[in-house]
mmCIF file of C-alpha atoms in Angstrom:
data_model
loop_
_atom_site.group_PDB
_atom_site.id
_atom_site.type_symbol
_atom_site.label_atom_id
_atom_site.label_comp_id
_atom_site.label_asym_id
_atom_site.label_seq_id
_atom_site.Cartn_x
_atom_site.Cartn_y
_atom_site.Cartn_z
ATOM 1 C CA MET T 41 52.846 -47.621 22.532
ATOM 2 C CA VAL T 42 51.416 -49.050 19.738
ATOM 3 C CA SER T 43 52.919 -52.008 20.123
ATOM 4 C CA GLU T 44 51.293 -52.377 23.021
ATOM 5 C CA MET T 45 48.314 -50.903 21.778
ATOM 6 C CA ARG T 46 48.573 -53.176 18.701
ATOM 7 C CA GLY T 47 49.128 -56.094 21.704
ATOM 8 C CA LEU T 48 45.832 -55.085 23.538
ATOM 9 C CA GLN T 49 43.316 -55.089 20.560
ATOM 10 C CA ALA T 50 44.674 -58.372 19.558
ATOM 11 C CA ALA T 51 43.698 -59.201 23.114
ATOM 12 C CA LYS T 52 40.061 -57.626 22.607
ATOM 13 C CA GLY T 53 39.823 -59.311 18.401
ATOM 14 C CA SER T 54 39.845 -55.817 17.530
ATOM 15 C CA PRO T 55 40.303 -54.858 13.639
ATOM 16 C CA LEU T 56 43.272 -53.460 14.344
ATOM 17 C CA GLN T 57 45.207 -57.194 14.538
ATOM 18 C CA ASN T 58 45.648 -56.509 11.141
ATOM 19 C CA MET T 59 47.061 -53.150 10.775
ATOM 20 C CA PRO T 60 50.690 -52.835 9.837
ATOM 21 C CA GLU T 61 53.160 -51.024 11.946
ATOM 22 C CA MET T 62 52.757 -46.932 11.208
ATOM 23 C CA HIS T 63 55.687 -44.869 10.796
ATOM 24 C CA SER T 64 56.386 -41.240 9.781
ATOM 25 C CA GLN T 65 58.543 -42.543 6.571
ATOM 26 C CA ASP T 66 55.081 -44.204 5.361
ATOM 27 C CA GLY T 67 54.687 -41.831 2.597
ATOM 28 C CA PRO T 68 52.756 -38.502 1.836
ATOM 29 C CA PRO T 69 49.430 -37.441 3.931
ATOM 30 C CA LEU T 70 46.527 -38.780 2.433
ATOM 31 C CA SER T 71 45.093 -36.578 -0.514
ATOM 32 C CA MET T 72 41.897 -34.627 -0.587
ATOM 33 C CA ASP T 73 40.523 -37.508 -2.996
ATOM 34 C CA GLU T 74 41.267 -39.793 -0.814
ATOM 35 C CA GLU T 75 39.683 -37.843 2.433
ATOM 36 C CA LEU T 76 36.692 -37.279 0.556
ATOM 37 C CA ARG T 77 36.165 -41.541 -0.306
ATOM 38 C CA LEU T 78 36.755 -41.610 3.779
ATOM 39 C CA ALA T 79 33.844 -39.806 4.378
ATOM 40 C CA PHE T 80 31.796 -42.276 2.958
ATOM 41 C CA HIS T 81 32.613 -44.252 5.517
ATOM 42 C CA ILE T 82 32.383 -42.152 8.782
ATOM 43 C CA SER T 83 30.607 -45.139 10.310
ATOM 44 C CA SER T 84 33.592 -46.927 10.607
ATOM 45 C CA LEU T 85 36.019 -44.022 10.842
ATOM 46 C CA ARG T 86 34.483 -43.304 14.569
ATOM 47 C CA PRO T 87 35.856 -46.328 16.365
ATOM 48 C CA LEU T 88 39.550 -45.724 14.802
ATOM 49 C CA SER T 89 39.250 -41.994 15.541
ATOM 50 C CA VAL T 90 38.242 -43.870 19.411
ATOM 51 C CA LEU T 91 41.371 -45.920 19.634
ATOM 52 C CA CYS T 92 44.099 -44.374 18.112
ATOM 53 C CA ARG T 93 43.037 -41.057 20.348
ATOM 54 C CA ARG T 94 45.699 -42.108 22.904
ATOM 55 C CA LEU T 95 48.668 -41.791 19.915
ATOM 56 C CA ASP T 96 51.591 -40.067 19.751
ATOM 57 C CA ASP T 97 51.074 -36.628 17.436
ATOM 58 C CA TYR T 98 53.154 -37.793 14.698
ATOM 59 C CA LEU T 99 50.739 -41.414 15.010
ATOM 60 C CA GLY T 100 47.861 -39.689 14.711
ATOM 61 C CA PRO T 101 45.750 -37.438 11.770
ATOM 62 C CA SER T 102 47.205 -33.942 11.353
ATOM 63 C CA ILE T 103 45.014 -30.937 13.364
ATOM 64 C CA ALA T 104 43.264 -30.558 9.865
ATOM 65 C CA GLN T 105 42.285 -33.829 9.059
ATOM 66 C CA LEU T 106 40.952 -33.966 12.402
ATOM 67 C CA THR T 107 38.516 -31.120 11.748
ATOM 68 C CA HIS T 108 38.043 -31.751 8.652
ATOM 69 C CA LEU T 109 36.631 -35.189 9.521
ATOM 70 C CA PHE T 110 34.173 -33.616 11.873
ATOM 71 C CA LEU T 111 32.869 -31.504 9.170
ATOM 72 C CA LEU T 112 31.964 -33.979 7.963
ATOM 73 C CA ILE T 113 30.427 -35.803 10.564
ATOM 74 C CA VAL T 114 28.369 -32.852 10.988
ATOM 75 C CA VAL T 115 26.963 -32.071 7.582
ATOM 76 C CA ASN T 116 26.828 -35.114 7.144
ATOM 77 C CA SER T 117 24.831 -35.480 10.345
ATOM 78 C CA VAL T 118 22.282 -33.329 9.321
ATOM 79 C CA THR T 119 22.078 -34.099 5.478
ATOM 80 C CA LEU T 120 20.867 -37.549 7.030
ATOM 81 C CA PHE T 121 18.203 -35.750 9.336
ATOM 82 C CA ALA T 122 17.002 -34.025 6.306
ATOM 83 C CA LEU T 123 16.861 -36.589 4.426
ATOM 84 C CA PHE T 124 14.863 -38.721 6.225
ATOM 85 C CA ILE T 125 12.278 -36.643 6.627
ATOM 86 C CA LEU T 126 11.907 -36.071 3.353
ATOM 87 C CA LEU T 127 11.298 -39.837 3.203
ATOM 88 C CA VAL T 128 8.848 -39.883 5.943
ATOM 89 C CA ARG T 129 6.681 -37.001 4.621
ATOM 90 C CA THR T 130 7.475 -38.436 0.931
ATOM 91 C CA LEU T 131 6.218 -41.888 1.966
ATOM 92 C CA TRP T 132 2.611 -40.021 4.354
ATOM 93 C CA SER T 133 2.205 -38.305 0.850
ATOM 94 C CA LEU T 134 2.289 -41.405 -1.719
ATOM 95 C CA GLY T 135 0.325 -43.527 0.932
ATOM 96 C CA THR T 136 -2.433 -41.034 1.547
ATOM 97 C CA ASN T 137 -2.284 -40.061 -2.363
ATOM 98 C CA VAL T 138 -2.404 -36.258 -0.581
ATOM 99 C CA THR T 139 0.419 -33.057 -2.059
ATOM 100 C CA THR T 140 1.735 -30.841 -0.022
ATOM 101 C CA ILE T 141 -0.117 -28.211 -1.795
ATOM 102 C CA GLU T 142 -4.373 -30.105 -0.688
ATOM 103 C CA SER T 143 -2.799 -30.964 2.566
ATOM 104 C CA TRP T 144 -2.699 -26.878 2.869
ATOM 105 C CA GLU T 145 -6.547 -27.405 1.350
ATOM 106 C CA ILE T 146 -7.161 -29.768 4.052
ATOM 107 C CA GLU T 147 -6.424 -27.803 6.983
ATOM 108 C CA ARG T 148 -8.094 -24.840 5.587
ATOM 109 C CA HIS T 149 -11.357 -26.491 5.466
ATOM 110 C CA LYS T 150 -10.626 -27.949 9.123
ATOM 111 C CA THR T 151 -10.507 -23.890 9.940
ATOM 112 C CA LEU T 152 -13.814 -22.886 8.323
ATOM 113 C CA LEU T 153 -15.811 -25.331 9.928
ATOM 114 C CA ARG T 154 -14.550 -24.840 13.131
ATOM 115 C CA ARG T 155 -15.398 -21.132 12.756
ATOM 116 C CA ALA T 156 -18.690 -22.081 11.283
ATOM 117 C CA ARG T 157 -19.994 -23.983 14.638
ATOM 118 C CA HIS T 158 -19.390 -20.700 16.456
ATOM 119 C CA PHE T 159 -21.614 -19.038 14.084
ATOM 120 C CA GLY T 160 -24.065 -21.541 13.340
ATOM 121 C CA GLY T 161 -22.481 -23.460 10.160
ATOM 122 C CA TYR T 162 -22.630 -20.606 8.008
ATOM 123 C CA LEU T 163 -19.988 -17.748 7.669
ATOM 124 C CA GLU T 164 -19.974 -14.781 6.032
ATOM 125 C CA GLY T 165 -18.499 -14.388 2.513
ATOM 126 C CA PRO T 166 -18.567 -10.853 0.434
ATOM 127 C CA ASP T 167 -21.066 -8.253 -0.094
ATOM 128 C CA GLY T 168 -22.667 -10.003 3.275
ATOM 129 C CA ILE T 169 -23.041 -13.043 1.330
ATOM 130 C CA LYS T 170 -24.237 -16.633 3.914
ATOM 131 C CA MET T 171 -22.539 -19.386 2.861
ATOM 132 C CA ARG T 172 -23.224 -22.552 4.631
ATOM 133 C CA ILE T 173 -19.862 -24.877 5.686
ATOM 134 C CA GLN T 174 -20.571 -28.588 5.011
ATOM 135 C CA LYS T 175 -17.886 -30.743 6.106
ATOM 136 C CA GLN T 176 -15.743 -32.337 2.851
ATOM 137 C CA GLU T 177 -13.791 -35.627 3.046
ATOM 138 C CA PHE T 178 -10.491 -35.844 0.675
ATOM 139 C CA PRO T 179 -11.470 -37.509 -2.364
ATOM 140 C CA TYR T 180 -8.267 -38.772 -4.176
ATOM 141 C CA ASP T 181 -7.907 -41.265 -1.001
ATOM 142 C CA ILE T 182 -9.032 -44.145 -2.429
ATOM 143 C CA GLY T 183 -6.329 -46.241 -0.055
ATOM 144 C CA ILE T 184 -2.808 -46.853 1.032
ATOM 145 C CA TRP T 185 -2.235 -49.728 -1.840
ATOM 146 C CA ASN T 186 -4.495 -47.728 -4.560
ATOM 147 C CA ASN T 187 -2.454 -45.027 -3.265
ATOM 148 C CA ILE T 188 0.217 -46.102 -4.123
ATOM 149 C CA LYS T 189 0.110 -47.803 -7.353
ATOM 150 C CA ALA T 190 -1.596 -44.552 -8.598
ATOM 151 C CA GLY T 191 1.357 -42.402 -7.192
ATOM 152 C CA MET T 192 4.603 -45.076 -8.150
ATOM 153 C CA GLY T 193 1.950 -46.122 -11.996
ATOM 154 C CA SER T 194 2.406 -49.523 -11.243
ATOM 155 C CA SER T 195 1.392 -52.297 -8.563
ATOM 156 C CA ASN T 196 5.150 -53.621 -10.236
ATOM 157 C CA ILE T 197 6.866 -53.165 -7.359
ATOM 158 C CA LEU T 198 10.529 -54.318 -9.112
ATOM 159 C CA SER T 199 9.497 -51.929 -12.284
ATOM 160 C CA TRP T 200 9.625 -48.962 -8.886
ATOM 161 C CA PHE T 201 13.362 -48.985 -8.668
ATOM 162 C CA TRP T 202 13.725 -49.579 -12.197
ATOM 163 C CA PRO T 203 14.622 -46.500 -14.043
ATOM 164 C CA PHE T 204 13.974 -47.578 -17.836
ATOM 165 C CA ALA T 205 10.488 -48.553 -16.758
ATOM 166 C CA ALA T 206 7.621 -47.412 -18.807
ATOM 167 C CA THR T 207 6.342 -43.655 -18.363
ATOM 168 C CA PRO T 208 2.706 -44.031 -17.795
ATOM 169 C CA GLY T 209 0.307 -42.326 -20.782
ATOM 170 C CA ARG T 210 -1.029 -38.913 -20.622
ATOM 171 C CA ASP T 211 -4.317 -39.665 -19.473
ATOM 172 C CA THR T 212 -3.505 -40.554 -16.199
ATOM 173 C CA GLY T 213 -2.768 -37.068 -15.625
ATOM 174 C CA LEU T 214 -5.778 -35.714 -16.598
ATOM 175 C CA SER T 215 -8.519 -37.871 -14.680
ATOM 176 C CA PHE T 216 -8.762 -39.473 -11.363
ATOM 177 C CA GLU T 217 -10.127 -42.133 -9.212
ATOM 178 C CA VAL T 218 -12.000 -40.838 -6.565
ATOM 179 C CA ASN T 219 -13.664 -43.173 -3.255
ATOM 180 C CA GLY T 220 -17.341 -41.821 -4.165
ATOM 181 C CA PHE T 221 -17.686 -40.281 -0.383
ATOM 182 C CA GLU T 222 -18.695 -37.537 -1.586
ATOM 183 C CA ASP T 223 -21.565 -36.135 -4.318
ATOM 184 C CA PRO T 224 -20.403 -36.274 -7.493
ATOM 185 C CA GLY T 225 -20.906 -32.536 -8.310
ATOM 186 C CA LEU T 226 -19.247 -30.805 -5.356
ATOM 187 C CA SER T 227 -16.203 -29.210 -6.206
ATOM 188 C CA TRP T 228 -12.528 -30.079 -4.259
ATOM 189 C CA PRO T 229 -11.444 -27.454 -2.618
ATOM 190 C CA PRO T 230 -14.188 -26.766 -0.744
ATOM 191 C CA PRO T 231 -15.146 -22.691 -1.381
ATOM 192 C CA ASP T 232 -13.544 -20.461 0.541
ATOM 193 C CA PRO T 233 -15.928 -17.125 1.648
ATOM 194 C CA ASP T 234 -11.848 -15.481 1.852
ATOM 195 C CA ARG T 235 -11.065 -16.164 -1.343
ATOM 196 C CA ILE T 236 -14.376 -15.781 -3.621
ATOM 197 C CA PRO T 237 -14.427 -12.257 -5.500
ATOM 198 C CA ARG T 238 -16.353 -9.509 -4.267
ATOM 199 C CA LYS T 239 -19.069 -8.405 -6.925
ATOM 200 C CA PRO T 240 -17.548 -6.118 -10.341
ATOM 201 C CA ARG T 241 -18.629 -2.720 -9.065
ATOM 202 C CA TYR T 242 -19.666 -0.192 -12.269
ATOM 203 C CA MET T 243 -18.934 3.324 -12.502
ATOM 204 C CA ASP T 244 -20.492 6.138 -14.097
ATOM 205 C CA MET T 245 -18.740 6.063 -17.685
ATOM 206 C CA GLY T 246 -20.334 9.671 -17.977
ATOM 207 C CA ASP T 247 -17.330 11.041 -15.494
ATOM 208 C CA PRO T 248 -14.457 9.890 -15.798
ATOM 209 C CA PHE T 249 -13.108 10.603 -12.439
ATOM 210 C CA PRO T 250 -15.254 9.357 -10.168
ATOM 211 C CA VAL T 251 -13.027 10.326 -7.406
ATOM 212 C CA ARG T 252 -13.327 13.997 -6.212
ATOM 213 C CA HIS T 253 -9.295 15.394 -5.583
ATOM 214 C CA PHE T 254 -8.427 18.544 -3.849
ATOM 215 C CA ASP T 255 -5.892 20.866 -4.636
ATOM 216 C CA SER T 256 -5.358 21.687 -0.771
ATOM 217 C CA ALA T 257 -5.845 19.865 2.748
ATOM 218 C CA GLN T 258 -8.277 22.452 3.489
ATOM 219 C CA GLU T 259 -10.437 21.649 1.223
ATOM 220 C CA GLU T 260 -10.712 18.173 1.637
ATOM 221 C CA ILE T 261 -11.456 18.678 5.540
ATOM 222 C CA GLU T 262 -14.598 20.583 4.336
ATOM 223 C CA ALA T 263 -15.328 19.049 2.476
ATOM 224 C CA PHE T 264 -15.339 15.658 5.161
ATOM 225 C CA ASN T 265 -17.525 17.593 7.049
ATOM 226 C CA GLN T 266 -19.629 18.797 5.280
ATOM 227 C CA ARG T 267 -20.376 14.722 3.942
ATOM 228 C CA GLN T 268 -20.031 14.395 7.581
ATOM 229 C CA ARG T 269 -23.424 16.423 8.366
ATOM 230 C CA GLU T 270 -25.122 15.472 5.113
ATOM 231 C CA ASP T 271 -24.823 12.102 6.901
ATOM 232 C CA MET T 272 -26.740 13.579 10.035
ATOM 233 C CA GLU T 273 -29.469 14.911 8.535
ATOM 234 C CA ARG T 274 -30.260 11.040 6.517
ATOM 235 C CA ARG T 275 -29.677 9.939 9.262
ATOM 236 C CA SER T 276 -32.002 11.547 11.834
ATOM 237 C CA GLY T 277 -34.302 11.273 8.783
ATOM 238 C CA GLY T 278 -36.203 14.990 9.829
ATOM 239 C CA PHE T 279 -36.713 14.903 13.459
ATOM 240 C CA GLY T 280 -33.495 15.023 14.970
ATOM 241 C CA LEU T 281 -32.743 18.225 17.030
ATOM 242 C CA GLN T 282 -31.878 21.458 14.288
ATOM 243 C CA ARG T 283 -29.640 23.576 16.291
ATOM 244 C CA ARG T 284 -29.778 27.035 14.430
ATOM 245 C CA ARG T 285 -26.523 28.412 13.365
ATOM 246 C CA LYS T 286 -24.707 31.851 15.117
ATOM 247 C CA PHE T 287 -26.710 35.263 15.187
ATOM 248 C CA HIS T 288 -24.109 36.955 13.459
ATOM 249 C CA GLU T 289 -23.926 34.163 10.413
ATOM 250 C CA ARG T 290 -27.467 34.793 10.121
ATOM 251 C CA TYR T 291 -27.336 38.182 9.862
ATOM 252 C CA ALA T 292 -23.814 38.280 7.490
ATOM 253 C CA GLU T 293 -26.192 36.079 5.526
ATOM 254 C CA GLN T 294 -28.983 37.813 5.421
ATOM 255 C CA ASP T 295 -27.607 41.873 5.040
ATOM 256 C CA ALA T 296 -25.962 39.739 1.795
ATOM 257 C CA GLU T 297 -28.754 38.539 0.235
ATOM 258 C CA GLY T 298 -31.017 41.498 0.531
ATOM 259 C CA GLU T 299 -34.183 43.059 1.569
ATOM 260 C CA ASN T 300 -36.093 40.892 -0.549
ATOM 261 C CA SER T 301 -34.426 37.505 -0.428
ATOM 262 C CA PHE T 302 -36.531 34.406 1.092
ATOM 263 C CA GLN T 303 -36.386 33.866 5.109
ATOM 264 C CA ASP T 304 -36.607 30.877 6.319
ATOM 265 C CA ASP T 305 -36.539 28.910 9.540
ATOM 266 C CA ASP T 306 -32.837 28.959 9.488
ATOM 267 C CA THR T 307 -32.669 33.293 8.668
ATOM 268 C CA SER T 308 -35.579 34.697 10.789
ATOM 269 C CA ASN T 309 -34.739 37.152 13.000
ATOM 270 C CA GLU T 310 -36.849 36.099 16.099
ATOM 271 C CA GLY T 311 -33.367 35.535 17.924
ATOM 272 C CA GLU T 312 -32.300 32.430 20.114
ATOM 273 C CA GLU T 313 -35.968 32.454 21.129
ATOM 274 C CA ALA T 314 -37.138 30.644 17.441
ATOM 275 C CA TRP T 315 -34.912 27.167 18.588
ATOM 276 C CA ARG T 316 -37.173 24.437 17.825
ATOM 277 C CA ASN T 317 -36.484 20.912 16.869
ATOM 278 C CA ALA T 318 -38.687 19.463 14.662
ATOM 279 C CA GLU T 319 -41.161 18.562 17.208
ATOM 280 C CA GLY T 320 -41.684 22.369 18.278
ATOM 281 C CA ASP T 321 -40.151 21.968 21.576
ATOM 282 C CA ARG T 322 -38.788 25.702 21.996
ATOM 283 C CA LEU T 323 -35.119 25.828 24.836
ATOM 284 C CA GLN T 324 -37.624 26.632 27.239
ATOM 285 C CA ASP T 325 -39.102 23.622 27.161
ATOM 286 C CA PHE T 326 -35.638 21.748 28.422
ATOM 287 C CA GLY T 327 -34.971 24.609 30.852
ATOM 288 C CA VAL T 328 -32.767 26.763 29.278
ATOM 289 C CA ASP T 329 -32.886 30.598 29.358
ATOM 290 C CA GLU T 330 -33.492 31.460 25.582
ATOM 291 C CA GLU T 331 -32.449 35.297 26.835
ATOM 292 C CA VAL T 332 -28.785 34.025 26.664
ATOM 293 C CA GLU T 333 -26.042 34.192 24.028
ATOM 294 C CA PHE T 334 -25.378 30.326 24.505
ATOM 295 C CA TYR T 335 -23.245 30.478 21.476
ATOM 296 C CA ASP T 336 -20.789 32.824 22.663
ATOM 297 C CA GLU T 337 -19.773 30.135 26.292
ATOM 298 C CA ASP T 338 -18.330 27.977 23.679
ATOM 299 C CA ASP T 339 -15.096 28.866 24.059
ATOM 300 C CA ILE T 340 -15.083 29.599 27.639
ATOM 301 C CA PRO T 341 -13.928 26.375 30.454
ATOM 302 C CA LEU T 342 -16.378 24.183 31.934
ATOM 303 C CA ALA T 343 -15.393 25.358 35.351
ATOM 304 C CA GLU T 344 -15.607 28.580 34.598
ATOM 305 C CA LEU T 345 -19.387 27.888 33.636
ATOM 306 C CA MET T 346 -20.242 26.051 36.856
ATOM 307 C CA ARG T 347 -18.853 28.761 39.018
ATOM 308 C CA ARG T 348 -20.825 31.372 36.906
ATOM 309 C CA ARG T 349 -23.615 28.720 37.406
ATOM 310 C CA ARG T 350 -22.742 28.766 41.463
ATOM 311 C CA GLU T 351 -23.226 32.124 42.382
ATOM 312 C CA GLN T 352 -26.691 32.014 39.812
ATOM 313 C CA GLN T 353 -27.669 29.520 41.658
ATOM 314 C CA ALA T 354 -26.588 31.699 46.052
ATOM 315 C CA GLN T 355 -27.848 34.425 44.595
ATOM 316 C CA GLU T 356 -31.267 33.007 43.783
ATOM 317 C CA SER T 357 -31.086 31.387 47.343
ATOM 318 C CA TYR T 358 -30.945 34.869 48.919
#
């Protein structure tokens, strides 16, 4: 079968024409070192493996060798593809004189321009600062050939591939040529409102603990409710509704203070009829019965209140 295959390949001018006849007694199999060397010639081994796929088992490579060859093909193909992508990316960065971080800064600047376009060209920074966002060109793109010369350090193409070429001076890493499209006073990267630090907030040095710590959750809840009431009073500005406390609470406070204590509007004994808002309106001005102890109805379901109201209206209609 080998002779027939050799004759067929000789007629077609195959590279196997001068290959010696293979026998099982030709010697030991290839060593690992030789297999690694053959891995660098995969392009020539592929057609050879295709031509020898119909040979007898004892004439062809073993299962382990075929598995190793397949793994080498897969790994080398993936590595070659990754290196090709890296080469394209490096050539693009060299031609545009843009590093990876600078490319991120350019994309960030484009994003800020799109956001500012919807807000009239301004974006809000920390502490409510309005910042005008204007388009800026990348200042270090000075042309493809000049970019390559600046990146490789010389215009001599042969020196790019010579490992013993002279190293550029240190001053080349301190000053860079710009294209002059923008004002030299503008900085790169452009200002980003999201990255500007906030103004320092100085605490009162007389109080080392500006934030109060509570001993229990109940105290923290009560303090929160107190702050909420104070906020409501500040927002109302004295013109909002002032609801009186319940009678038994006012009575207990009055009894504790004594008969000679000062009585204001909240501690007067006129009952619920004395309730007034900042404009002097009473409950009866809003159609509310002042004789009803309305604070007792806080825990009554709404359905029960509606039922009582319907019964009262029915009695009045008769």
